[in-house]
Amino acid sequence: TNLVVKFFAYSRFLCAKMTATYLSQEAIEIVRSIRDTNWIEEETWDNNIFCCRPAPYDCDISDPMVDSCSCDCRIVYGANGVELDEQNPGSLSPLWFSPDTIPYFSYVQVGTPTEFERIIHIEETEDDWLEVCATTQWKHKQQALEITVCDQLYNWYDPWEI
């Protein structure tokens, strides 16, 4: 019986870890999708990605006095589609789960609150380069755990080369 109890406890942990990984990867894919949509709509490639600065995004990475430009965001599903909304630096927002809506996980307080919190950190490290990191946190047996997934996005698309 003890082995069965341990198995179920461990499978719950693995399920939560997999969900956290998927939530972090989803955030990276959404930022990538915003970049790709900007290209299709012939907008500046990083338009609507830096949620904490109003357009035009006035952080000039080529300025020798500026090391990097960064922003903490969360994903908002609105009437205009998927958007990034400013998040207080370092704070995470709890996600809610609703099997009757798409997306299933969101910040809208509909459905059931989950143990997961997520934040997206976006940093412009060079001209035409962004580092995007999504962190999802949760608790397992009173222990705080987190998964961080990072990727670099590049402005590789040049419409004049087509």
Short mmCIF file of C-alpha atoms in Angstrom, two decimals:
data_model
loop_
_atom_site.label_atom_id
_atom_site.label_comp_id
_atom_site.label_asym_id
_atom_site.label_seq_id
_atom_site.Cartn_x
_atom_site.Cartn_y
_atom_site.Cartn_z
CA THR A 1 0.00 0.00 0.00
CA ASN A 2 2.84 2.37 0.80
CA LEU A 3 4.25 1.89 -2.70
CA VAL A 4 0.87 2.72 -4.25
CA VAL A 5 0.59 5.92 -2.19
CA LYS A 6 4.09 6.99 -3.24
CA PHE A 7 3.30 6.22 -6.87
CA PHE A 8 0.19 8.41 -6.85
CA ALA A 9 1.98 11.24 -5.06
CA TYR A 10 4.85 11.11 -7.55
CA SER A 11 2.51 10.95 -10.54
CA ARG A 12 0.72 14.08 -9.25
CA PHE A 13 4.11 15.83 -9.00
CA LEU A 14 5.05 14.78 -12.54
CA CYS A 15 1.69 15.91 -13.90
CA ALA A 16 2.11 19.34 -12.29
CA LYS A 17 5.69 19.63 -13.57
CA MET A 18 4.59 18.77 -17.10
CA THR A 19 1.74 21.29 -16.95
CA ALA A 20 4.14 24.00 -15.73
CA THR A 21 6.53 23.19 -18.56
CA TYR A 22 3.74 23.41 -21.13
CA LEU A 23 2.52 26.72 -19.68
CA SER A 24 6.03 28.20 -19.92
CA GLN A 25 6.53 26.92 -23.46
CA GLU A 26 3.10 28.30 -24.46
CA ALA A 27 4.20 31.76 -23.34
CA ILE A 28 7.33 31.59 -25.53
CA GLU A 29 5.23 30.46 -28.51
CA ILE A 30 2.78 33.34 -27.99
CA VAL A 31 5.57 35.93 -28.05
CA ARG A 32 6.94 34.26 -31.19
CA SER A 33 3.46 34.38 -32.73
CA ILE A 34 3.17 38.11 -31.99
CA ARG A 35 6.51 38.67 -33.73
CA ASP A 36 5.42 36.62 -36.75
CA THR A 37 2.06 38.42 -36.93
CA ASN A 38 3.91 41.74 -36.94
CA TRP A 39 5.84 40.62 -40.03
CA ILE A 40 2.65 39.50 -41.80
CA GLU A 41 0.92 42.79 -40.99
CA GLU A 42 4.06 44.72 -42.03
CA GLU A 43 4.54 46.20 -38.57
CA THR A 44 7.81 46.65 -36.69
CA TRP A 45 8.89 43.16 -35.67
CA ASP A 46 8.76 43.89 -31.92
CA ASN A 47 5.51 45.87 -32.01
CA ASN A 48 3.26 44.97 -29.02
CA ILE A 49 5.97 42.80 -27.47
CA PHE A 50 7.34 45.34 -25.01
CA CYS A 51 4.16 45.66 -22.98
CA CYS A 52 5.64 48.04 -20.43
CA ARG A 53 6.43 50.84 -22.85
CA PRO A 54 3.95 52.74 -24.97
CA ALA A 55 4.59 52.94 -28.71
CA PRO A 56 6.99 53.98 -30.05
CA TYR A 57 9.20 51.79 -27.89
CA ASP A 58 11.82 54.32 -26.93
CA CYS A 59 14.50 52.05 -25.49
CA ASP A 60 17.48 52.39 -27.83
CA ILE A 61 19.77 49.39 -27.36
CA SER A 62 22.35 50.97 -29.68
CA ASP A 63 22.79 53.80 -27.16
CA PRO A 64 26.09 53.11 -25.29
CA MET A 65 24.45 54.20 -22.02
CA VAL A 66 21.77 51.48 -22.32
CA ASP A 67 22.78 47.90 -21.47
CA SER A 68 19.45 46.30 -22.22
CA CYS A 69 15.75 46.92 -22.32
CA SER A 70 13.49 44.58 -20.41
CA CYS A 71 9.89 44.11 -19.43
CA ASP A 72 7.76 41.70 -17.35
CA CYS A 73 4.48 40.72 -18.95
CA ARG A 74 1.52 38.40 -18.78
CA ILE A 75 -0.65 37.03 -21.57
CA VAL A 76 -4.11 38.51 -22.03
CA TYR A 77 -6.68 37.04 -24.39
CA GLY A 78 -8.82 39.97 -25.47
CA ALA A 79 -11.13 41.09 -28.22
CA ASN A 80 -8.08 41.93 -30.34
CA GLY A 81 -6.59 38.46 -29.92
CA VAL A 82 -3.57 37.62 -27.83
CA GLU A 83 -1.78 40.55 -26.22
CA LEU A 84 0.93 41.11 -23.64
CA ASP A 85 0.02 43.18 -20.63
CA GLU A 86 2.42 44.86 -18.22
CA GLN A 87 3.10 42.92 -15.05
CA ASN A 88 4.71 44.26 -11.91
CA PRO A 89 8.39 43.25 -12.04
CA GLY A 90 9.05 40.07 -10.15
CA SER A 91 5.40 39.31 -9.38
CA LEU A 92 3.53 36.39 -10.84
CA SER A 93 -0.16 36.14 -11.66
CA PRO A 94 -2.23 33.10 -10.73
CA LEU A 95 -3.79 31.23 -13.62
CA TRP A 96 -7.38 30.01 -13.70
CA PHE A 97 -8.53 26.83 -15.43
CA SER A 98 -11.83 26.55 -17.27
CA PRO A 99 -12.50 23.49 -19.47
CA ASP A 100 -15.42 25.35 -21.08
CA THR A 101 -13.34 28.18 -22.54
CA ILE A 102 -10.42 28.50 -24.88
CA PRO A 103 -7.77 29.07 -23.74
CA TYR A 104 -8.19 26.67 -20.83
CA PHE A 105 -5.71 28.62 -18.69
CA SER A 106 -6.03 32.39 -18.34
CA TYR A 107 -5.93 35.25 -15.83
CA VAL A 108 -9.68 35.77 -16.12
CA GLN A 109 -11.22 34.62 -12.88
CA VAL A 110 -13.54 32.08 -14.47
CA GLY A 111 -13.50 28.41 -13.59
CA THR A 112 -11.15 27.05 -10.96
CA PRO A 113 -8.07 28.81 -9.56
CA THR A 114 -4.94 26.75 -10.12
CA GLU A 115 -1.70 26.37 -8.24
CA PHE A 116 0.20 27.80 -11.22
CA GLU A 117 1.52 31.34 -11.61
CA ARG A 118 3.35 32.60 -14.69
CA ILE A 119 5.35 35.63 -15.77
CA ILE A 120 7.16 36.40 -19.02
CA HIS A 121 10.41 38.35 -18.93
CA ILE A 122 11.41 39.94 -22.24
CA GLU A 123 14.80 41.53 -22.69
CA GLU A 124 16.29 43.16 -25.76
CA THR A 125 19.95 42.15 -25.58
CA GLU A 126 21.08 43.49 -28.96
CA ASP A 127 19.50 45.18 -31.94
CA ASP A 128 17.10 42.68 -33.50
CA TRP A 129 17.53 40.14 -30.66
CA LEU A 130 15.15 39.39 -27.79
CA GLU A 131 15.58 36.95 -24.97
CA VAL A 132 12.20 35.69 -23.80
CA CYS A 133 11.95 33.73 -20.53
CA ALA A 134 8.69 32.37 -19.14
CA THR A 135 8.60 31.23 -15.53
CA THR A 136 5.80 29.13 -14.10
CA GLN A 137 5.68 28.50 -10.36
CA TRP A 138 3.62 26.12 -8.25
CA LYS A 139 3.75 24.39 -4.88
CA HIS A 140 4.11 20.69 -4.20
CA LYS A 141 3.84 19.56 -0.58
CA GLN A 142 4.45 23.12 0.62
CA GLN A 143 7.64 23.35 -1.46
CA ALA A 144 7.82 26.17 -4.01
CA LEU A 145 8.88 24.89 -7.43
CA GLU A 146 9.40 26.63 -10.75
CA ILE A 147 10.14 25.95 -14.38
CA THR A 148 11.78 28.59 -16.57
CA VAL A 149 11.90 28.23 -20.33
CA CYS A 150 13.98 30.69 -22.37
CA ASP A 151 14.44 31.30 -26.05
CA GLN A 152 16.05 33.95 -28.21
CA LEU A 153 13.98 35.57 -30.91
CA TYR A 154 15.66 37.26 -33.81
CA ASN A 155 14.39 39.68 -36.41
CA TRP A 156 15.57 37.51 -39.30
CA TYR A 157 12.80 38.46 -41.71
CA ASP A 158 13.70 41.04 -44.34
CA PRO A 159 10.75 41.83 -46.62
CA TRP A 160 13.10 43.44 -49.14
CA GLU A 161 14.85 40.12 -49.81
CA ILE A 162 11.71 38.48 -51.21
#
